[in-house]
Amino acid sequence: MKKSRTTITEIANQLGVSPSTVSRALNDHPAISKKTKKAVVKLARKLNYQPNLLALNLLKNKTNTIGVVVPEITSYFFSSVINGIQDMVNPLGVNMIISQSNESYEEEKNIIQTFTSIRVDGFLISPSSETKNFGHLKILTDNNIPLVIFDRDCEGIEVDKVFVDEYNGAFQAVEHLIQTGCKRVAHIAGQQTLSTARHRFKGYKDALSKHNIPVNEKYIVESCGFAPEHGIDPTKKLLALPNPPDAIFAINDGVAIGAMYVIKEAGIKIPEEISVIGFDDDPHSSFFKPSLSTVWQPTYEMGVLAARFLMKRINASNEILSFRIETLLPELVVRGSSR
Amino acid sequence: MKKSRTTITEIANQLGVSPSTVSRALNDHPAISKKTKKAVVKLARKLNYQPNLLALNLLKNKTNTIGVVVPEITSYFFSSVINGIQDMVNPLGVNMIISQSNESYEEEKNIIQTFTSIRVDGFLISPSSETKNFGHLKILTDNNIPLVIFDRDCEGIEVDKVFVDEYNGAFQAVEHLIQTGCKRVAHIAGQQTLSTARHRFKGYKDALSKHNIPVNEKYIVESCGFAPEHGIDPTKKLLALPNPPDAIFAINDGVAIGAMYVIKEAGIKIPEEISVIGFDDDPHSSFFKPSLSTVWQPTYEMGVLAARFLMKRINASNEILSFRIETLLPELVVRGSSR
DNA sequence: CTGTTAGCGCTTTCAG
DNA sequence: CTGAAAGCGCTAACAG
């Protein structure tokens, strides 16, 4: 027997006034007598009245809810971006509803579809690694549904975007390796569908070029994911080379950790014989032995900024704002796995 | 200029029929002619009609949304529970809205309050470490809002609950240490407000007792969190003891990783001189050197089961179901940090 | 098979 | 200052 929650009409009846009066009392409307207002507020509290946001949303055609779509939530990277989003958005009375695409294009499409039906006020999206076709995002922009893309780019879609300067981070990392004396710098690259992976790759190549080191195809292997186990095989391949590398720049910390594991297992010394550097600054990374050098990314800030962009769009839905692209700077963190 | 989305009335007008006819056509109602149905469906598709769930929700007084409240999202533990929840619930057309309490009682209260206003169909809650008073949960049960508690218990609240058998896991871990020859097993305990931490502590003590080892207060220190840095000071304290332990059972993998770091830094060999064991089986744990022995918890399964319980309650809101408490079994994972 | 009506809970004109 | 009425988009009961 579900006791239905108190409504405005109920309060009105009990007080012998009209619902509109109650509404006015509860919403600090000026045209209301102190006396009735007081009575209404008192009874509302007593009955534990809570406005039905469903009704309000329908009326206002606004849900105060934003949809966040990420490839996955278990990585430190995305969960801390989400932290930033939540901290930005909650004080504004806005809720977020999160879903994971699990790096699947189909799932991503479905999520966007459901979120649209739910009538979220806007989207914050980091596309899956499978996503090459942006029709599902185009539908959003065509329907004037605010959308901000973060971390991973969708070229051709014109919306606000927030990125980290991956190129710069990779460049710094590789230059650091070169400057500490490494001659044969390998790269465990990420899936090249991802803009982030491509930019890091380019940073790697350009850093080598700047220092007149030819790019050696043999020293470039691709991992198929971001977890430590995805670093295993690529590293084995590199170590099996006739002239193995003396440094590895891994696409991220997860893969770098897998790489370090293989290297240590092989009895090779880090950083004396091989330097290793990752990307992300996962909180675990400083506790390995040696501690992992890496590139810190402003993940939390990215979340905050992306959310800020989105809220601005939502609150200015009929003004014409030019699109903003913000690129945040990463920072090199030198620790024990490089010299 | 925001082009408002297609409504059922719009379709009705364009086709010269009534809204109810359109509704019927779109909902596979039996009482409808093939011809009109076809026409409606066609036009709906053409206009890219999407039902307004807001209206539907108001009508049905049901949102098909569940609220998930966790202490934090950045740990592997909770994010993989969330994975389980999402995978259980999405195929049912149910969405989840997540919020983090950041281990704060106040935030937890606020979240529950907002989620209630949003009219989520039910709650999945793992309380914060600060939460000692359960009034905010009582309000939910008093109002017949379905609620399932998972991982961390709230004693006195009668609802469906899903736990891991922490006692058993801790017992297994400590017994394993004893059986591999450790004589002075220390425990880095978690905050004792948490049922999970208390149960692990008890498992620790009982395992010692079973093997006739007296519980030595000196070997018990409390950490104030679950990250590697929270393992640092407790471990230093233990190592500084006149007769330091030869084994450490840490409250979780994070803390154990911090402990291993300190131990290795001190030049002490793991596991020869000190064994270390954690709890959680964080994906990073097997990549440390030595790899961390730990207790695996069925996190994903916990999420699935908790979600299943909740959905059952939601779909049976006016039947009387007795409360279910399920306790899942953890598994000892022996790796390199213990003998 | 189809249209009319009412109503989910709330706010907002428009009249008093 | 307050009440009546309309309507957000949709479905369901009731007529035809």
Short mmCIF file of C-alpha atoms in Angstrom, two decimals, chain B:
data_model
loop_
_atom_site.label_atom_id
_atom_site.label_comp_id
_atom_site.label_asym_id
_atom_site.label_seq_id
_atom_site.Cartn_x
_atom_site.Cartn_y
_atom_site.Cartn_z
CA MET B 1 15.56 29.34 -32.28
CA LYS B 2 14.92 25.98 -30.78
CA LYS B 3 12.78 23.80 -32.99
CA SER B 4 10.55 21.99 -30.54
CA ARG B 5 10.43 18.26 -30.88
CA THR B 6 7.63 16.41 -32.57
CA THR B 7 4.66 15.57 -30.40
CA ILE B 8 1.89 13.12 -30.80
CA THR B 9 -0.60 15.93 -31.39
CA GLU B 10 1.46 17.24 -34.24
CA ILE B 11 1.37 13.89 -35.97
CA ALA B 12 -2.34 13.67 -35.27
CA ASN B 13 -3.00 17.06 -36.84
CA GLN B 14 -0.96 16.36 -39.92
CA LEU B 15 -2.82 13.13 -40.43
CA GLY B 16 -6.23 14.47 -39.51
CA VAL B 17 -6.74 11.92 -36.75
CA SER B 18 -6.93 12.23 -32.98
CA PRO B 19 -3.98 12.07 -30.66
CA SER B 20 -5.28 8.92 -29.05
CA THR B 21 -5.26 7.18 -32.39
CA VAL B 22 -1.66 8.12 -32.84
CA SER B 23 -0.89 6.92 -29.38
CA ARG B 24 -2.53 3.61 -30.08
CA ALA B 25 -0.73 3.21 -33.36
CA LEU B 26 2.60 3.86 -31.75
CA ASN B 27 2.00 1.50 -28.85
CA ASP B 28 0.85 -1.57 -30.75
CA HIS B 29 -2.61 -1.29 -29.35
CA PRO B 30 -4.86 -4.02 -30.85
CA ALA B 31 -7.77 -1.74 -31.62
CA ILE B 32 -6.33 0.01 -34.63
CA SER B 33 -6.55 -0.49 -38.38
CA LYS B 34 -3.49 -1.59 -40.22
CA LYS B 35 -3.80 1.31 -42.56
CA THR B 36 -3.85 4.16 -40.07
CA LYS B 37 -1.18 2.46 -38.04
CA LYS B 38 1.10 2.29 -41.03
CA ALA B 39 0.52 5.93 -41.88
CA VAL B 40 1.20 7.03 -38.32
CA VAL B 41 4.34 5.01 -37.95
CA LYS B 42 5.63 6.30 -41.24
CA LEU B 43 5.06 9.92 -40.40
CA ALA B 44 6.43 9.45 -36.91
CA ARG B 45 9.62 8.10 -38.35
CA LYS B 46 9.82 10.87 -40.89
CA LEU B 47 9.43 13.53 -38.22
CA ASN B 48 11.88 11.68 -36.00
CA TYR B 49 9.30 11.42 -33.27
CA GLN B 50 10.57 10.44 -29.84
CA PRO B 51 8.10 9.92 -27.03
CA ASN B 52 8.44 12.45 -24.27
CA LEU B 53 9.32 10.33 -21.31
CA LEU B 54 8.71 13.27 -19.04
CA ALA B 55 5.02 13.19 -19.82
CA LEU B 56 4.94 9.45 -19.55
CA ASN B 57 6.70 9.50 -16.24
CA LEU B 58 4.30 12.02 -14.81
CA LEU B 59 1.39 9.97 -15.97
CA LYS B 60 2.69 6.69 -14.67
CA ASN B 61 4.33 8.19 -11.64
CA LYS B 62 7.38 6.15 -12.49
CA THR B 63 10.66 7.28 -13.94
CA ASN B 64 12.39 4.06 -14.89
CA THR B 65 15.37 5.56 -13.22
CA ILE B 66 17.18 4.29 -10.19
CA GLY B 67 19.46 6.33 -7.98
CA VAL B 68 22.86 4.93 -7.09
CA VAL B 69 24.68 6.49 -4.17
CA VAL B 70 28.29 5.48 -3.55
CA PRO B 71 31.03 6.94 -1.38
CA GLU B 72 33.22 7.49 -4.41
CA ILE B 73 33.57 6.40 -7.95
CA THR B 74 37.31 6.54 -8.56
CA SER B 75 38.11 3.26 -6.88
CA TYR B 76 38.05 0.09 -8.84
CA PHE B 77 35.80 -1.44 -6.25
CA PHE B 78 32.83 0.85 -6.63
CA SER B 79 33.22 1.47 -10.32
CA SER B 80 33.01 -2.22 -11.01
CA VAL B 81 29.96 -2.59 -8.79
CA ILE B 82 28.44 0.16 -10.91
CA ASN B 83 29.33 -1.83 -14.01
CA GLY B 84 27.30 -4.69 -12.66
CA ILE B 85 24.36 -2.46 -11.88
CA GLN B 86 24.37 -0.89 -15.30
CA ASP B 87 24.58 -4.20 -17.11
CA MET B 88 21.67 -5.58 -15.10
CA VAL B 89 19.46 -2.59 -15.44
CA ASN B 90 20.00 -1.18 -18.93
CA PRO B 91 18.47 -4.07 -20.86
CA LEU B 92 15.33 -3.42 -18.84
CA GLY B 93 15.14 0.11 -20.14
CA VAL B 94 16.04 1.46 -16.75
CA ASN B 95 18.57 4.24 -16.31
CA MET B 96 20.74 4.90 -13.36
CA ILE B 97 21.71 8.19 -11.96
CA ILE B 98 24.86 8.11 -9.90
CA SER B 99 26.13 10.41 -7.25
CA GLN B 100 29.08 10.30 -4.90
CA SER B 101 28.82 11.16 -1.25
CA ASN B 102 32.58 11.60 -0.99
CA GLU B 103 32.33 9.78 2.32
CA SER B 104 30.31 12.66 3.72
CA TYR B 105 27.10 12.17 5.65
CA GLU B 106 25.79 15.60 4.71
CA GLU B 107 26.36 15.06 1.01
CA GLU B 108 24.74 11.67 1.24
CA LYS B 109 21.65 13.22 2.77
CA ASN B 110 21.46 15.88 0.09
CA ILE B 111 21.83 13.37 -2.70
CA ILE B 112 19.02 11.26 -1.37
CA GLN B 113 16.88 14.34 -1.04
CA THR B 114 17.42 15.41 -4.65
CA PHE B 115 16.99 11.91 -5.99
CA THR B 116 13.72 11.68 -4.12
CA SER B 117 12.52 14.91 -5.71
CA ILE B 118 13.48 13.58 -9.10
CA ARG B 119 11.28 10.65 -8.19
CA VAL B 120 13.69 7.84 -8.85
CA ASP B 121 11.93 4.50 -8.67
CA GLY B 122 14.35 3.19 -6.09
CA PHE B 123 17.72 3.49 -4.44
CA LEU B 124 20.93 1.51 -4.38
CA ILE B 125 23.05 2.80 -1.55
CA SER B 126 26.41 2.12 -0.02
CA PRO B 127 26.65 4.54 2.90
CA SER B 128 29.52 6.87 3.59
CA SER B 129 32.02 6.13 6.34
CA GLU B 130 30.64 9.07 8.27
CA THR B 131 27.09 7.78 8.26
CA LYS B 132 26.10 6.56 11.68
CA ASN B 133 22.58 7.86 11.79
CA PHE B 134 20.13 6.33 9.37
CA GLY B 135 17.21 8.74 9.56
CA HIS B 136 17.58 9.69 5.94
CA LEU B 137 17.22 6.05 4.93
CA LYS B 138 14.33 5.54 7.30
CA ILE B 139 12.43 8.26 5.45
CA LEU B 140 12.75 6.22 2.29
CA THR B 141 11.45 3.04 3.83
CA ASP B 142 8.69 4.94 5.62
CA ASN B 143 7.57 6.28 2.26
CA ASN B 144 7.77 2.86 0.68
CA ILE B 145 10.53 3.89 -1.67
CA PRO B 146 12.44 0.75 -2.60
CA LEU B 147 15.96 0.67 -1.27
CA VAL B 148 18.74 -1.85 -1.41
CA ILE B 149 21.89 -1.47 0.66
CA PHE B 150 25.10 -3.00 -0.60
CA ASP B 151 28.63 -3.61 0.62
CA ARG B 152 28.43 -1.50 3.76
CA ASP B 153 25.73 -2.33 6.25
CA CYS B 154 23.33 -0.01 8.05
CA GLU B 155 22.34 -1.96 11.07
CA GLY B 156 18.77 -1.42 12.08
CA ILE B 157 17.47 -0.59 8.63
CA GLU B 158 15.37 -3.42 7.31
CA VAL B 159 15.73 -3.65 3.57
CA ASP B 160 17.24 -5.98 1.02
CA LYS B 161 20.98 -6.10 1.37
CA VAL B 162 23.89 -7.53 -0.56
CA PHE B 163 27.25 -8.02 1.04
CA VAL B 164 30.50 -9.79 0.63
CA ASP B 165 31.50 -12.11 3.42
CA GLU B 166 34.27 -9.89 4.71
CA TYR B 167 34.78 -11.99 7.78
CA ASN B 168 35.40 -15.06 5.71
CA GLY B 169 37.77 -13.26 3.36
CA ALA B 170 39.82 -11.83 6.19
CA PHE B 171 39.88 -15.15 7.95
CA GLN B 172 41.15 -16.90 4.84
CA ALA B 173 43.82 -14.28 4.30
CA VAL B 174 45.14 -14.38 7.84
CA GLU B 175 44.99 -18.14 8.10
CA HIS B 176 46.96 -18.34 4.88
CA LEU B 177 49.63 -16.10 6.41
CA ILE B 178 49.77 -18.22 9.53
CA GLN B 179 49.92 -21.45 7.58
CA THR B 180 52.82 -20.18 5.53
CA GLY B 181 54.78 -19.72 8.72
CA CYS B 182 54.13 -16.13 9.77
CA LYS B 183 54.15 -15.69 13.53
CA ARG B 184 53.58 -11.99 13.97
CA VAL B 185 50.70 -11.02 11.75
CA ALA B 186 49.80 -7.34 11.85
CA HIS B 187 46.62 -5.71 10.61
CA ILE B 188 46.23 -2.31 9.06
CA ALA B 189 42.57 -1.87 9.85
CA GLY B 190 40.02 0.36 8.17
CA GLN B 191 37.83 2.94 9.81
CA GLN B 192 35.77 1.07 12.34
CA THR B 193 32.59 2.95 11.50
CA LEU B 194 32.43 0.72 8.46
CA SER B 195 30.81 -2.66 8.86
CA THR B 196 33.19 -4.03 6.25
CA ALA B 197 36.23 -2.93 8.23
CA ARG B 198 34.82 -4.30 11.46
CA HIS B 199 34.10 -7.68 9.93
CA ARG B 200 37.54 -7.95 8.42
CA PHE B 201 39.03 -7.04 11.76
CA LYS B 202 37.03 -9.75 13.44
CA GLY B 203 38.11 -12.27 10.82
CA TYR B 204 41.68 -11.32 11.55
CA LYS B 205 41.30 -11.80 15.28
CA ASP B 206 39.44 -15.05 14.98
CA ALA B 207 41.97 -16.56 12.62
CA LEU B 208 44.72 -15.76 15.09
CA SER B 209 42.73 -17.23 17.96
CA LYS B 210 42.00 -20.38 16.07
CA HIS B 211 45.73 -20.92 15.76
CA ASN B 212 46.37 -19.98 19.36
CA ILE B 213 48.11 -16.77 18.55
CA PRO B 214 47.34 -14.01 21.00
CA VAL B 215 46.04 -10.77 19.53
CA ASN B 216 48.72 -8.17 20.04
CA GLU B 217 47.40 -4.59 20.16
CA LYS B 218 50.76 -3.33 18.96
CA TYR B 219 50.25 -5.09 15.66
CA ILE B 220 46.96 -3.34 14.98
CA VAL B 221 46.96 0.10 13.42
CA GLU B 222 44.16 1.95 11.73
CA SER B 223 44.40 3.65 8.35
CA CYS B 224 42.21 6.62 7.58
CA GLY B 225 41.46 5.77 3.98
CA PHE B 226 41.88 3.27 1.18
CA ALA B 227 44.51 4.78 -1.08
CA PRO B 228 48.20 3.80 -1.17
CA GLU B 229 49.20 6.94 0.72
CA HIS B 230 47.02 5.83 3.60
CA GLY B 231 49.19 2.78 3.98
CA ILE B 232 52.39 4.72 4.45
CA ASP B 233 52.24 5.89 8.05
CA PRO B 234 50.65 2.77 9.52
CA THR B 235 53.35 0.66 7.93
CA LYS B 236 56.12 2.90 9.19
CA LYS B 237 54.65 2.56 12.65
CA LEU B 238 54.66 -1.21 12.37
CA LEU B 239 58.22 -1.38 11.08
CA ALA B 240 59.41 0.83 13.90
CA LEU B 241 58.22 -1.67 16.49
CA PRO B 242 60.94 -3.35 18.58
CA ASN B 243 59.73 -6.67 17.28
CA PRO B 244 58.21 -5.85 13.92
CA PRO B 245 55.61 -8.07 12.28
CA ASP B 246 56.50 -10.71 9.72
CA ALA B 247 53.19 -10.30 7.93
CA ILE B 248 50.71 -7.53 7.25
CA PHE B 249 47.09 -7.99 6.41
CA ALA B 250 45.96 -4.67 4.98
CA ILE B 251 42.36 -3.51 4.85
CA ASN B 252 42.54 -3.32 1.07
CA ASP B 253 44.87 -3.43 -1.91
CA GLY B 254 45.39 0.31 -1.97
CA VAL B 255 46.73 0.35 1.55
CA ALA B 256 48.69 -2.84 0.93
CA ILE B 257 50.38 -1.21 -2.03
CA GLY B 258 51.40 1.70 0.17
CA ALA B 259 52.68 -0.81 2.71
CA MET B 260 54.74 -2.70 0.15
CA TYR B 261 56.26 0.54 -0.98
CA VAL B 262 57.42 1.44 2.51
CA ILE B 263 58.71 -2.04 3.16
CA LYS B 264 60.72 -2.21 -0.05
CA GLU B 265 62.02 1.29 0.58
CA ALA B 266 63.29 0.08 3.95
CA GLY B 267 65.20 -2.67 2.19
CA ILE B 268 63.09 -5.42 3.68
CA LYS B 269 62.32 -8.39 1.48
CA ILE B 270 58.78 -9.40 0.54
CA PRO B 271 57.76 -12.13 1.21
CA GLU B 272 60.96 -13.51 2.76
CA GLU B 273 60.97 -11.16 5.71
CA ILE B 274 57.45 -9.79 5.60
CA SER B 275 54.40 -11.14 3.82
CA VAL B 276 51.76 -8.71 2.66
CA ILE B 277 48.18 -9.37 1.70
CA GLY B 278 45.45 -7.00 0.62
CA PHE B 279 41.75 -7.11 -0.14
CA ASP B 280 39.86 -6.27 -3.38
CA ASP B 281 42.03 -7.68 -6.13
CA ASP B 282 42.51 -4.36 -7.81
CA PRO B 283 43.60 -4.91 -11.43
CA HIS B 284 46.90 -3.20 -10.71
CA SER B 285 47.77 -5.58 -7.92
CA SER B 286 49.14 -8.41 -9.96
CA PHE B 287 51.61 -6.11 -11.70
CA PHE B 288 53.58 -5.09 -8.66
CA LYS B 289 56.82 -6.80 -7.80
CA PRO B 290 56.20 -8.97 -5.99
CA SER B 291 52.62 -9.27 -7.15
CA LEU B 292 50.20 -8.68 -4.34
CA SER B 293 48.36 -11.52 -2.67
CA THR B 294 44.83 -10.47 -2.00
CA VAL B 295 41.21 -11.41 -1.49
CA TRP B 296 39.06 -11.16 -4.57
CA GLN B 297 35.58 -9.81 -4.12
CA PRO B 298 32.69 -10.45 -6.48
CA THR B 299 32.11 -6.76 -7.08
CA TYR B 300 30.43 -7.00 -10.43
CA GLU B 301 28.18 -9.75 -9.16
CA MET B 302 27.32 -7.64 -6.15
CA GLY B 303 26.17 -4.87 -8.46
CA VAL B 304 24.10 -7.24 -10.54
CA LEU B 305 22.49 -8.84 -7.53
CA ALA B 306 21.74 -5.59 -5.75
CA ALA B 307 20.16 -4.25 -8.93
CA ARG B 308 18.16 -7.43 -9.33
CA PHE B 309 16.83 -7.11 -5.78
CA LEU B 310 15.91 -3.51 -6.38
CA MET B 311 14.12 -4.17 -9.64
CA LYS B 312 12.16 -6.94 -7.98
CA ARG B 313 11.02 -4.59 -5.25
CA ILE B 314 10.12 -1.89 -7.71
CA ASN B 315 8.04 -4.22 -9.80
CA ALA B 316 6.29 -5.61 -6.77
CA SER B 317 5.76 -2.39 -4.92
CA ASN B 318 2.49 -3.39 -3.34
CA GLU B 319 3.14 -6.99 -2.57
CA ILE B 320 4.75 -7.79 0.71
CA LEU B 321 8.12 -9.38 0.20
CA SER B 322 10.26 -10.48 3.07
CA PHE B 323 13.67 -8.89 3.19
CA ARG B 324 16.56 -10.68 1.64
CA ILE B 325 20.14 -10.52 2.71
CA GLU B 326 22.65 -12.11 0.42
CA THR B 327 26.28 -12.57 1.31
CA LEU B 328 28.66 -13.35 -1.50
CA LEU B 329 31.82 -15.32 -1.04
CA PRO B 330 35.23 -13.77 -1.64
CA GLU B 331 38.23 -15.80 -2.76
CA LEU B 332 41.80 -15.86 -1.60
CA VAL B 333 44.27 -15.05 -4.37
CA VAL B 334 47.79 -16.08 -3.44
CA ARG B 335 50.52 -14.31 -5.38
CA GLY B 336 54.07 -13.25 -4.82
CA SER B 337 53.79 -11.11 -1.71
CA SER B 338 53.10 -14.07 0.54
CA ARG B 339 54.71 -17.45 0.72
#
